[in-house]
Short mmCIF file of C-alpha atoms in Angstrom, two decimals:
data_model
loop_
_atom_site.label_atom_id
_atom_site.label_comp_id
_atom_site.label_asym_id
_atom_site.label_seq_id
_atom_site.Cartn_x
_atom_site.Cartn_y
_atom_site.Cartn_z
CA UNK A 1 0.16 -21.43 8.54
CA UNK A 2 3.61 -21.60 9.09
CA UNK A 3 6.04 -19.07 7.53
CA UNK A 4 9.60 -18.37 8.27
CA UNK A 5 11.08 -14.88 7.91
CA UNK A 6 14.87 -14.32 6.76
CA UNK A 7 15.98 -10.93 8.28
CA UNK A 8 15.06 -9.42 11.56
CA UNK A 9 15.40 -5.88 10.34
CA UNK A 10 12.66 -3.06 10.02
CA UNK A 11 10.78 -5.00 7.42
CA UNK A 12 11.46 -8.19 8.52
CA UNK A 13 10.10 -7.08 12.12
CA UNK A 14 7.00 -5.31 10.68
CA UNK A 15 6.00 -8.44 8.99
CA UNK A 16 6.56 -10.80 11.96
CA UNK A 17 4.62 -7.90 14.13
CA UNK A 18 1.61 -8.12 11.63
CA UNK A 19 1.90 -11.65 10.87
CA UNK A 20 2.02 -12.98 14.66
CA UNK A 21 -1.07 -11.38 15.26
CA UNK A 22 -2.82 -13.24 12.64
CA UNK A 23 -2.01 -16.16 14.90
CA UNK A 24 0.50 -17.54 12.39
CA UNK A 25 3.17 -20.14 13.13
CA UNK A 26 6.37 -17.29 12.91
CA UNK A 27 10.05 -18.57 12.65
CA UNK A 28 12.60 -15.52 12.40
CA UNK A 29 16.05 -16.06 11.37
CA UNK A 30 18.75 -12.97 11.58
CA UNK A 31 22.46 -13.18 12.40
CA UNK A 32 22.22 -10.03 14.62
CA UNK A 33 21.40 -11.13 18.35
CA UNK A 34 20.14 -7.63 19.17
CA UNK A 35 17.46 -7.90 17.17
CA UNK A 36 16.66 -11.43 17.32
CA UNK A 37 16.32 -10.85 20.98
CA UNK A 38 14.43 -7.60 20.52
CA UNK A 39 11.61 -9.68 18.44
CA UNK A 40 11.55 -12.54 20.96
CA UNK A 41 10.67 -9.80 23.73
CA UNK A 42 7.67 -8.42 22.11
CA UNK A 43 6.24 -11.09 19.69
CA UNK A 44 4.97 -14.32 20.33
CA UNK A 45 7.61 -16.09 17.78
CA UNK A 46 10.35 -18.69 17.19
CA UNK A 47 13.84 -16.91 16.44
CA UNK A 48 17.11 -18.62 15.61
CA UNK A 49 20.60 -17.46 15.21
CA UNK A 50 22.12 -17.90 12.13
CA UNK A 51 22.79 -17.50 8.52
CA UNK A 52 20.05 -17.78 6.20
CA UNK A 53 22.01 -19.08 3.47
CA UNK A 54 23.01 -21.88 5.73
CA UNK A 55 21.56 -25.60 5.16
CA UNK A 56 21.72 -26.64 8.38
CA UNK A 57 20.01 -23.46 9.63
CA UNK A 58 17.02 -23.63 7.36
CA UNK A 59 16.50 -27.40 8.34
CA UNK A 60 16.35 -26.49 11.58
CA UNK A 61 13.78 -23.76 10.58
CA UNK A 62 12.24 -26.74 9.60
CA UNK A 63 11.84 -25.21 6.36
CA UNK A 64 10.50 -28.51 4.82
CA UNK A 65 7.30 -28.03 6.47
CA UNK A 66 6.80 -23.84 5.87
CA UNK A 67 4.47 -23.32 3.42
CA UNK A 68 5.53 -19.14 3.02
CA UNK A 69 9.53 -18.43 3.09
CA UNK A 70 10.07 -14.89 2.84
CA UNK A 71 13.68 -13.05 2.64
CA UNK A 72 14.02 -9.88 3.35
CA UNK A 73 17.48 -9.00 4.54
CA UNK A 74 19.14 -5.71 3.58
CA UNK A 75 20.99 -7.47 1.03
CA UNK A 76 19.44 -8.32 -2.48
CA UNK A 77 21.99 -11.85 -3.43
CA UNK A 78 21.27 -13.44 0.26
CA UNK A 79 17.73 -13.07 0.03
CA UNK A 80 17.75 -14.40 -3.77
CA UNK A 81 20.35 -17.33 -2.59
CA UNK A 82 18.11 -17.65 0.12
CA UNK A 83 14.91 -18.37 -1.79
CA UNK A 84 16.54 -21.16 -3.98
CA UNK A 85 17.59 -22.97 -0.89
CA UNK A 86 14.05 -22.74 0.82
CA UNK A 87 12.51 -24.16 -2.21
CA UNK A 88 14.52 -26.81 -3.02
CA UNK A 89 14.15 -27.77 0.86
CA UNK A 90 10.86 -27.80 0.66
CA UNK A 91 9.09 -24.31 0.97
CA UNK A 92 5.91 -24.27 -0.76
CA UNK A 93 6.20 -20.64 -1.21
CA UNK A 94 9.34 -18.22 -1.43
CA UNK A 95 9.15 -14.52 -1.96
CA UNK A 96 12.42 -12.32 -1.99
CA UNK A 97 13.06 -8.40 -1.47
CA UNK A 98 14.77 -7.22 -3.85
CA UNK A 99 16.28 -3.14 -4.87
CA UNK A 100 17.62 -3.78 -8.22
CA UNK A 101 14.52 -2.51 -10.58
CA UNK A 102 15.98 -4.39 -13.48
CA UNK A 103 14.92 -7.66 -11.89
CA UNK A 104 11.11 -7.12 -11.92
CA UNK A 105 11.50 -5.02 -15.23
CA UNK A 106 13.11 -8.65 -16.93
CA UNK A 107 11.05 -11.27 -14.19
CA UNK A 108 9.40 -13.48 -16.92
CA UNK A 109 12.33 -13.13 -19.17
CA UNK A 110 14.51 -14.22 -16.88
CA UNK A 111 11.96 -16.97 -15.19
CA UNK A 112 12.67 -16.60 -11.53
CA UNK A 113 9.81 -19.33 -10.73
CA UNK A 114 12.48 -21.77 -12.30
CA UNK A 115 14.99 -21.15 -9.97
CA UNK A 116 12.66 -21.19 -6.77
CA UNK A 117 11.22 -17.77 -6.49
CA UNK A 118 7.77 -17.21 -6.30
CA UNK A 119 7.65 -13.20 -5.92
CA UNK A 120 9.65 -10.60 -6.00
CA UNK A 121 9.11 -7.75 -3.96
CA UNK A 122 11.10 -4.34 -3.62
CA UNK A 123 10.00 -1.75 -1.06
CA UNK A 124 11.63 1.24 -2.96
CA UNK A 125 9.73 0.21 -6.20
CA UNK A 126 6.42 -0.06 -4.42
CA UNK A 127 7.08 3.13 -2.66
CA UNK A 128 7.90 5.06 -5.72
CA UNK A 129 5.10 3.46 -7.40
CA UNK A 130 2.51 4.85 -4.54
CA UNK A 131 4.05 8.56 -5.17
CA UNK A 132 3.35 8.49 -8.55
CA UNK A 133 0.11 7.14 -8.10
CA UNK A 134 -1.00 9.98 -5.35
CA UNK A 135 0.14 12.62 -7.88
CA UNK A 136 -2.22 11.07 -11.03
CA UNK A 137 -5.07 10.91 -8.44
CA UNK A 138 -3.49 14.19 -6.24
CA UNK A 139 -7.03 15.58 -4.68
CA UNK A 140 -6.99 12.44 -2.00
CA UNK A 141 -4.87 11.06 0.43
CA UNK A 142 -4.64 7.29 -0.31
CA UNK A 143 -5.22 5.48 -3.23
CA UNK A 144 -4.87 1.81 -4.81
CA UNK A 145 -5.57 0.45 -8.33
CA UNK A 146 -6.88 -3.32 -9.09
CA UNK A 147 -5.79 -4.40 -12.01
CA UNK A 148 -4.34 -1.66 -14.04
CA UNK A 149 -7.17 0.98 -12.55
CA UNK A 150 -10.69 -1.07 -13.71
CA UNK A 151 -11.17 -0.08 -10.19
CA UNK A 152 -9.53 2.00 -8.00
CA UNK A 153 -9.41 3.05 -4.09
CA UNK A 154 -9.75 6.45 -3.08
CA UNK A 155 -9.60 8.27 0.26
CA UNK A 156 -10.25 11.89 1.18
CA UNK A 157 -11.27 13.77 4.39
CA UNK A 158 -14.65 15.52 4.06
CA UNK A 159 -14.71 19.16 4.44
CA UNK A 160 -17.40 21.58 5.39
CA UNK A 161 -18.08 22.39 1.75
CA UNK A 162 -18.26 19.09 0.48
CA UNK A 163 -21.81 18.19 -0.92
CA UNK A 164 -21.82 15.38 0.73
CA UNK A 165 -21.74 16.23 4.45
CA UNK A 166 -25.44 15.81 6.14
CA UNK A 167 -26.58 13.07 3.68
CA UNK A 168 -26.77 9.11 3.89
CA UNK A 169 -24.94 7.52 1.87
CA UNK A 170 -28.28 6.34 -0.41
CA UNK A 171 -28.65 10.40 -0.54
CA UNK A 172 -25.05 11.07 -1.89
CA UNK A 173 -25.46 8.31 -5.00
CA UNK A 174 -28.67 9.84 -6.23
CA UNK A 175 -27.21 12.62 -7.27
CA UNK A 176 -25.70 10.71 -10.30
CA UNK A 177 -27.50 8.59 -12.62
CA UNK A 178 -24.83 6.30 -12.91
CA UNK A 179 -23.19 4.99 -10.29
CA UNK A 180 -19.17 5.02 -10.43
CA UNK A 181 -18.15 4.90 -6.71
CA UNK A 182 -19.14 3.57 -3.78
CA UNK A 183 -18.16 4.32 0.30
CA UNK A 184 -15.82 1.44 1.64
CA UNK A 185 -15.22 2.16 4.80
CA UNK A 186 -15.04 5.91 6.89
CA UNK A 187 -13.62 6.74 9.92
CA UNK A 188 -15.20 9.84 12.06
CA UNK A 189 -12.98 12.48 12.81
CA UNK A 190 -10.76 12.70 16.03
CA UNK A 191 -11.76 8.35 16.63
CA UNK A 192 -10.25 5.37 15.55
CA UNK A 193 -13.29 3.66 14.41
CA UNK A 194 -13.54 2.17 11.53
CA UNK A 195 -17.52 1.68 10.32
CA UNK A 196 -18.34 -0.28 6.78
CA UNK A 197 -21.27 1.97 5.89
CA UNK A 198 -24.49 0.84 5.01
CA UNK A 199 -27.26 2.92 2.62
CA UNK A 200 -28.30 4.88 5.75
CA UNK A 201 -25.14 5.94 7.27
CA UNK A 202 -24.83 9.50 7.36
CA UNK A 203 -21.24 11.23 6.51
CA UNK A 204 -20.17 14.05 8.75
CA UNK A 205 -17.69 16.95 8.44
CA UNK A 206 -13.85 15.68 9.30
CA UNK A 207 -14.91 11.99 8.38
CA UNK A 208 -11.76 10.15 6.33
CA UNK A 209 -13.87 8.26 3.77
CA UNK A 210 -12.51 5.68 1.64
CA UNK A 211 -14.02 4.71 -1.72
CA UNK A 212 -14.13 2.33 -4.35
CA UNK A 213 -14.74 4.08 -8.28
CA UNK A 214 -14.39 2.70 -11.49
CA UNK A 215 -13.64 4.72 -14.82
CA UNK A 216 -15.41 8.46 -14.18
CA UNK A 217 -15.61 7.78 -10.22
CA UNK A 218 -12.82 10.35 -9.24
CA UNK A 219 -14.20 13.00 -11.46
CA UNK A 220 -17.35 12.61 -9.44
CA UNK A 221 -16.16 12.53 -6.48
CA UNK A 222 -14.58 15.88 -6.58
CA UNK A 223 -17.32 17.50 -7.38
CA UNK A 224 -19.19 15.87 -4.63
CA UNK A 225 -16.36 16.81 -2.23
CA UNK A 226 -15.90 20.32 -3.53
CA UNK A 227 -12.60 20.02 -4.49
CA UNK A 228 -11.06 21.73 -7.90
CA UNK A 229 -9.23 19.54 -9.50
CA UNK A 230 -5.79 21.10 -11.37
CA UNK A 231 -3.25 19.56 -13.14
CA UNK A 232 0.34 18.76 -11.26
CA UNK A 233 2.93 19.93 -13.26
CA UNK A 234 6.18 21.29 -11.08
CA UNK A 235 7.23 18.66 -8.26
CA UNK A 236 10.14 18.79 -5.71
CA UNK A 237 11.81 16.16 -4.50
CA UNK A 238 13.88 15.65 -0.89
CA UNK A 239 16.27 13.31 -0.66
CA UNK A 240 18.37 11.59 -3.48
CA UNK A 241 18.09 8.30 -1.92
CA UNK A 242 16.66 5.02 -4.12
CA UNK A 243 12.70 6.27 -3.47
CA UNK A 244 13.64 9.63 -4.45
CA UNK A 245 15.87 8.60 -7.37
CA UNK A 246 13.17 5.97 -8.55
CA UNK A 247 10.22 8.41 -7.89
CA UNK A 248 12.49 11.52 -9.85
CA UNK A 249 12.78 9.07 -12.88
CA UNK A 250 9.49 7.99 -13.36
CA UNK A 251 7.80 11.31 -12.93
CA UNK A 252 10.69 13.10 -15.58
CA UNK A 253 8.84 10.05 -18.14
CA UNK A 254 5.72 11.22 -17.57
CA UNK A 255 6.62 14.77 -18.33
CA UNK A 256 6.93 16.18 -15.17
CA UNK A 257 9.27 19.02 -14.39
CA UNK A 258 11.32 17.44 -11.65
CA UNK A 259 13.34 19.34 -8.99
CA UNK A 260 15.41 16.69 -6.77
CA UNK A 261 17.37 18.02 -3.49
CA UNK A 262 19.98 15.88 -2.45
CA UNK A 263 22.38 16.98 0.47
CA UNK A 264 25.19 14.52 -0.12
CA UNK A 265 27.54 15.83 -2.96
CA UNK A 266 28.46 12.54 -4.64
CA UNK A 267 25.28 11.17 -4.43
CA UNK A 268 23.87 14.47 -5.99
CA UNK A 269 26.00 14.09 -8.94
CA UNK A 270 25.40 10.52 -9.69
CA UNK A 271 21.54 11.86 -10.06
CA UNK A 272 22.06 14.67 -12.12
CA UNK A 273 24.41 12.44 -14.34
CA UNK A 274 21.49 9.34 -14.42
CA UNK A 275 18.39 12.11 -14.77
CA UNK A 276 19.26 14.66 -17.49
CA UNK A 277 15.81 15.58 -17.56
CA UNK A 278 15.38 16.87 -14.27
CA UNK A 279 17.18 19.63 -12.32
CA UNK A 280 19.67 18.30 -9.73
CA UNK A 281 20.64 21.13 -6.62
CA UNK A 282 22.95 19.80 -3.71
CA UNK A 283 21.66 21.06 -0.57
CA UNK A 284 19.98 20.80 2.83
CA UNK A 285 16.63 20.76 1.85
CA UNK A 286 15.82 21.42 5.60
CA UNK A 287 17.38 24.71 4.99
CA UNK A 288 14.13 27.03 4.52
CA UNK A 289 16.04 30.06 2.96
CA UNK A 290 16.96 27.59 0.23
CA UNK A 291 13.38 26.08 0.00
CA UNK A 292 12.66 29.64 -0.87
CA UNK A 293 15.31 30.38 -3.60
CA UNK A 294 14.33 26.93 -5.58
CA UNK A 295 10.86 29.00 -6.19
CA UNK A 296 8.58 26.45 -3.40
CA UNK A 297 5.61 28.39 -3.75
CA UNK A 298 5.59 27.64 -7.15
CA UNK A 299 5.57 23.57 -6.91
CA UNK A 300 2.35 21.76 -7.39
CA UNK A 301 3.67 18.84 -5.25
CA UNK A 302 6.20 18.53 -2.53
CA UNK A 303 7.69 14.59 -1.53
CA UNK A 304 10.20 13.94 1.42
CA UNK A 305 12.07 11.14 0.93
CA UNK A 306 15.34 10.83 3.07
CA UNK A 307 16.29 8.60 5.37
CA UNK A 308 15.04 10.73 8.67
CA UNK A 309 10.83 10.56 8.90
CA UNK A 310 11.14 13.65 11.25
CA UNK A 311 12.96 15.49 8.34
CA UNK A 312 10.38 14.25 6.05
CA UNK A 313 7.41 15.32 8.23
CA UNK A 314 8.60 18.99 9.21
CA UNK A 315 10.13 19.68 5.68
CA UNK A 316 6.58 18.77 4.62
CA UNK A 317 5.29 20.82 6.90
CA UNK A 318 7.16 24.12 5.52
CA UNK A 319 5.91 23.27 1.98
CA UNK A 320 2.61 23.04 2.84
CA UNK A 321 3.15 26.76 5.05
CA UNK A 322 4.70 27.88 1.54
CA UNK A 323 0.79 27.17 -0.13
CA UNK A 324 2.10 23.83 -2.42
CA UNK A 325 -0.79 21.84 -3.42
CA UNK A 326 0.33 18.31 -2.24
CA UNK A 327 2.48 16.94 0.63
CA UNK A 328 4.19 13.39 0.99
CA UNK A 329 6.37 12.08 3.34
CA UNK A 330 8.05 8.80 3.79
CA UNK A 331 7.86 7.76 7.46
CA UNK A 332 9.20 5.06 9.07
CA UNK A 333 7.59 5.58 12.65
CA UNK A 334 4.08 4.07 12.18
CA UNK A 335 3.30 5.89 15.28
CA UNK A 336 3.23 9.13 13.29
CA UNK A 337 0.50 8.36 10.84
CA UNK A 338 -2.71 9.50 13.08
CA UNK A 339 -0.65 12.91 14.71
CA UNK A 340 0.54 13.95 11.20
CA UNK A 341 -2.06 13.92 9.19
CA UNK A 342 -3.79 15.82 11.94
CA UNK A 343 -1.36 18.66 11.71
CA UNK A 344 -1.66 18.79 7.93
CA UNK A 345 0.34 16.57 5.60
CA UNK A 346 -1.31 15.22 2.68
CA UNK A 347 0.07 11.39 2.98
CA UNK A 348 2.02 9.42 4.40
CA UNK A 349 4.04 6.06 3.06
CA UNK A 350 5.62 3.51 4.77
CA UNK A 351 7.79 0.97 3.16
CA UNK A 352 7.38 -1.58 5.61
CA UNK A 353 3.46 -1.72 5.25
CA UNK A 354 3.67 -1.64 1.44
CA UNK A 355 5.69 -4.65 2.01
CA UNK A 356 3.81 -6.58 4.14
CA UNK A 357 0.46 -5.45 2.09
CA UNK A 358 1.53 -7.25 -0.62
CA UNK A 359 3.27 -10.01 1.24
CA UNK A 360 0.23 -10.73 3.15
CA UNK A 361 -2.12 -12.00 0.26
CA UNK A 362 -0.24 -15.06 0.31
CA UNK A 363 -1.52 -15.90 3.97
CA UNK A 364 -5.25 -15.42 2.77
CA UNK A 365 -7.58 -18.39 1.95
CA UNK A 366 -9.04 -18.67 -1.44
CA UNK A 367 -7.86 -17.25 -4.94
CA UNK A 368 -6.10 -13.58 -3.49
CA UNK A 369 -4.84 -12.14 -6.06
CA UNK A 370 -3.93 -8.19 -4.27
CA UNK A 371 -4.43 -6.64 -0.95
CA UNK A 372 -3.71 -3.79 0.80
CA UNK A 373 -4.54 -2.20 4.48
CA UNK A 374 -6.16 0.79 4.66
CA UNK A 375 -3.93 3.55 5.93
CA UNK A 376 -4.09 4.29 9.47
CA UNK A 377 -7.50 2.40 9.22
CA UNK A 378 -8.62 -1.23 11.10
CA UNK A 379 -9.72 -2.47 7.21
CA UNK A 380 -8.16 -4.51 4.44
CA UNK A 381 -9.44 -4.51 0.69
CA UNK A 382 -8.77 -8.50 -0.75
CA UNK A 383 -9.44 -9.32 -4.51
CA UNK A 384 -10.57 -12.49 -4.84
CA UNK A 385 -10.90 -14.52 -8.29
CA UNK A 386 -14.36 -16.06 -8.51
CA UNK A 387 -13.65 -19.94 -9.00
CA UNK A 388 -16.30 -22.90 -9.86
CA UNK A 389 -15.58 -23.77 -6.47
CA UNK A 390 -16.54 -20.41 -4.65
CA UNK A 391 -20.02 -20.04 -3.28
CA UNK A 392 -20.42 -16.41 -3.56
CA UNK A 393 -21.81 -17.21 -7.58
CA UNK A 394 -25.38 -18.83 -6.37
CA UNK A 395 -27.08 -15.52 -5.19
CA UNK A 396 -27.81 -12.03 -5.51
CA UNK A 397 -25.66 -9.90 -3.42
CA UNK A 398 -28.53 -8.78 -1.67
CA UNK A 399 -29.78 -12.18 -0.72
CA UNK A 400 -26.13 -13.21 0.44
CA UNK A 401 -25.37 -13.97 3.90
CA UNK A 402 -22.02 -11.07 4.03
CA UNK A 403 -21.18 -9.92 6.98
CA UNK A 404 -22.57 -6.46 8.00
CA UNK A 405 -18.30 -5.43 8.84
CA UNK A 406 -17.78 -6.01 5.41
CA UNK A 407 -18.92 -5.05 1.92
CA UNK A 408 -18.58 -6.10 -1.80
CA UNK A 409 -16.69 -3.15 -3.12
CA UNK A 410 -16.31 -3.47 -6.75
CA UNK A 411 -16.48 -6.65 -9.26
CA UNK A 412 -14.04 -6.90 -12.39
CA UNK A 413 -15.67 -8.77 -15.39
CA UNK A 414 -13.48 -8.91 -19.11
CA UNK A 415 -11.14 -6.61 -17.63
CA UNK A 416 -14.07 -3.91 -16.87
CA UNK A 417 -14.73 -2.07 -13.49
CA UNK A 418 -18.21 -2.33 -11.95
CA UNK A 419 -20.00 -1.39 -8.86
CA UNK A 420 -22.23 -3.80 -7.80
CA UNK A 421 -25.66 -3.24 -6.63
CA UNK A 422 -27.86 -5.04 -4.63
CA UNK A 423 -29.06 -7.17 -7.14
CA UNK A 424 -26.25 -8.19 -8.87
CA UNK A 425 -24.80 -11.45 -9.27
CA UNK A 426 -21.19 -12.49 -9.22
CA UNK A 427 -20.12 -14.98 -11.48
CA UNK A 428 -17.32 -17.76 -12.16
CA UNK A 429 -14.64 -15.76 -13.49
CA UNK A 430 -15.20 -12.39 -11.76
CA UNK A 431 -12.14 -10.85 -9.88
CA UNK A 432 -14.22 -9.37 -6.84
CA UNK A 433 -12.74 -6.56 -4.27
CA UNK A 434 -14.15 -6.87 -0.46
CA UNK A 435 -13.32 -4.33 2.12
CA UNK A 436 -13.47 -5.86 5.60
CA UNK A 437 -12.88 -5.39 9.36
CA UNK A 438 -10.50 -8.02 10.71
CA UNK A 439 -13.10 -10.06 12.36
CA UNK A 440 -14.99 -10.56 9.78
CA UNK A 441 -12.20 -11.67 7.38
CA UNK A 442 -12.70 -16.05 7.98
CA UNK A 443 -16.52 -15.03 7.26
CA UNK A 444 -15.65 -13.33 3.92
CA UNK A 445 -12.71 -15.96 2.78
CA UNK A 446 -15.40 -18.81 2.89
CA UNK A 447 -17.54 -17.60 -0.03
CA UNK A 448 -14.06 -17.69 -2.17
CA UNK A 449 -12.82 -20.96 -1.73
#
C-alpha cells in the first residue's frame, strides 16, 4: 500500500515508524531537514523536502498513485489545504489532524468528504476522550468501546486477592451463568509476552489481562478481581494545556467537581474565564506543598497533562503517595510505558499511538471499521463488518479454521453486544471484534473480505 505522510513531526514520525514496519510503501514530506534526515536514518522510507501545500511537491510524491494521504503537521489550515490538494490529485484516501473541536462537532454539517477529506482526526480530542473514558470505567488500566459501548475492552493487573488467580480460564466463566466477558489476550508479569488464551490457560498473580465485556461485564469483573468499585467524584487536573482544557470541560458536563492547575498565568485565566464550573489555581503543580493545600488526599482521580512526560509521571507519582484512587499521565516517551506502570501509575496515554490507532484501520484489508493496539502489548483488536462476501458466515466458530494467536472477541448484532461461544455463528451483517498477534493478522483479514 502506498501512503504518503505530510509532517515529519512526533506524530508524523510515530506513524511512519509503525507504518514502515507493516512493510508499507512510506513517502514523508516535511520542510524541516533535521527531521527529514532524522527519519531517513532510522526507517526504511522515501522523504522529500518541501511544502506540502505545494503542487509540484505532491506530484512528485507521486500522490496520483497513493491510495492513503495523511496530514499531520502542527498546523490545522496546511493539513486541511493539504487534503484537498491530495484528493483532487488523485489520493484515494485523505485524512487530516486537526485541534479545533468545532470541526468534528459540525463534520457532516459542514460535509468535509465534499471538499476531499475523508477523516478527521485530532490527537487532543482522542486523548481527552480516553481520560474520560478511564474515569467511567476507573477500576482498570486500559479500556476501549465499539460502537457506543455494545462492547467494550477492559484491562486490569491481577492481584493476589483476585478470584481468579489459580483457575483456567473455562474455571473463571463458570462462576456466572451468563457469560458477559471474555479474556483477550494476557501478558505474565515481569515478560513481554503476549499469549491469546485458550479455555485451559491458567491466570497467575501479576498477569495484565485484557478483556472483552458487553453490558454487565465490568460489574463482574470486579468482583472476580476483588476490586470495590466507588464512584469518582473530585478530579485534579495538571496542566492547562488543550488535553487538560478539553478533558476539564467534558468532565465539569458530566458533573464532576473539577480542579485544573495551570502554571502559566495567562493561560490560567483564559481557563477559569472558558470553565466557570470548575476551580481554576495558577501554580506549579510540581510544587508538593501546594499539592497538599488544594486538599490531594481528598481527589478520587489525579491526570497529568503538561507538556513534560517526566512531570507527568513523577507528579503522578506523588498523588498516588498522597492515597488518590486513580493516576494518569500523558507521556510522550513510549519507552516509559513498561518502567512506569511497574512503579505504580494507573495509565498511561500517548497521543501519537491514539493517532496512529485510528489511522491505521485504513491500511487493513476487508470492511475495518475501528482498531486500536493494546497498550504496551504485541496485540491489536480490528472490528470487522460481516459482508456477503466474507467467509467467516459459513461455520460455527468452533469449526472455523482461526488462528490459535488470535480469537473472536465479541460480535455486534442490531446494535447489541455478544460474546460468542463456540457454537455460534456469525452472520452477514454482524460487526465482529478479533484480537490478534501481528502474525496472524493476513490469516484473520481473509475471512473478512
Amino acid at each position: 500500500m502506498k501512503i504518503i505522510i505530510a509532517g515529519a513531526g512526533e506524530v508524523g514520525f510515530h506513524l511512519a515508524k509503525l507504518l514502515s514496519y507493516e512493510s508499507q510503501e512510506i513517502t514523508l514530506i516535511d520542510t524541516d531537514k533535521n527531521s527529514l534526515a532524522y527519519a531517513s536514518d532510522h526507517l526504511d522510507i522515501r522523504v522529500i523536502k518541501g511544502d506540502v501545500t505545494s503542487i509540484s511537491i505532491l506530484k512528485d510524491a507521486r500522490i496520483n498513485t497513493a491510495e492513503l494521504f495523511i496530514a499531520v503537521t502542527s498546523s490545522e489550515t496546511t493539513n486541511i489545504t493539504a487534503c484537498v490538494l491530495a484528493k483532487q490529485l488523485g489520493a484515494k484516501q485523505t485524512i487530516a489532524r486537526i485541534s479545533n473541536s468545532e470541526f468534528l462537532d459540525q463534520k457532516e454539517e459542514v460535509g468535509f468528504t465534499k471538499f476531499g477529506i475523508d477523516e478527521l482526526i485530532s490527537p487532543e480530542t482522542l486523548a481527552a476522550s480516553e481520560i474520560g473514558l478511564l474515569l467511567n470505567q476507573y477500576g482498570f488500566n486500559d479500556t476501549y468501546e465499539f460502537e457506543e459501548g455494545a462492547l467494550t475492552m477492559l484491562s486490569l493487573r491481577l492481584s493476589r486477592t483476585a478470584s481468579i488467580v489459580g483457575k483456567t480460564v473455562k474455571e473463571a466463566a463458570q462462576a456466572f451463568p451468563e457469560l458477559h466477558f471474555v479474556p483477550i489476550a494476557i501478558q505474565r508479569y515481569a515478560t513481554q509476552y503476549t499469549i491469546i488464551p485458550r479455555g485451559d490457560s491458567i491466570f497467575k498473580e501479576g498477569d495484565k489481562v485484557v478483556f472483552m465485556t458487553s453490558k454487565g461485564g465490568d460489574e463482574e469483573l470486579f468482583e472476580l478481581s476483588g476490586k470495590v468499585k466507588t464512584a469518582l467524584k473530585n478530579i485534579m487536573i495538571l496542566g492547562g494545556s488543550k488535553i487538560g482544557y478539553k478533558t476539564a470541560r467534558e468532565l465539569c458536563q458530566s458533573k464532576f467537581k473539577v480542579k485544573l492547575i495551570e502554571n502559566n498565568k495567562e493561560k490560567a485565566f483564559e481557563c477559569a474565564d472558558d470553565l466557570p464550573n470548575a476551580l481554576v489555581i495558577n501554580g506549579d503543580g510540581r510544587n508538593v506543598e501546594l499539592l497538599e493545600e488544594e486538599n490531594i488526599s481528598d481527589m478520587d482521580a489525579f491526570i497529568s497533562v503538561t507538556g513534560n512526560s517526566e512531570t507527568n509521571i513523577m507528579s503522578c507519582l506523588v498523588a498516588k503517595s498522597k492515597g488518590v484512587k486513580k493516576t494518569i499521565a500523558l507521556v510522550e516517551n513510549m519507552d516509559y510505558y513498561q518502567l512506569s506502570q511497574s512503579i505504580g501509575i494507573d495509565t498511561l496515554i500517548n497521543k501519537k499511538l491514539l493517532a496512529a490507532n485510528n489511522i491505521f484501520r485504513y491500511i487493513r484489508r476487508g470492511e475495518v471499521l475501528a482498531m486500536t493496539k493494546l497498550s504496551n502489548m504485541n496485540a491489536e483488536l480490528l472490528e470487522f463488518e460481516v459482508t456477503s462476501k466474507s467467509k467467516i458466515t459459513h461455520k460455527k466458530i468452533k469449526d472455523l479454521d482461526f488462528p490459535k494467536s488470535a480469537i473472536i472477541a465479541g460480535v455486534i448484532r442490531d446494535e447489541v453486544g455478544l460474546i460468542p461461544l463456540g457454537d455460534f455463528q456469525i452472520e452477514v451483517g454482524d460487526k465482529v471484534v478479533v484480537c490478534s498477534l501481528p502474525r496472524s493478522i493476513n490469516q484473520v483479514e481473509r475471512f473478512f473480505f
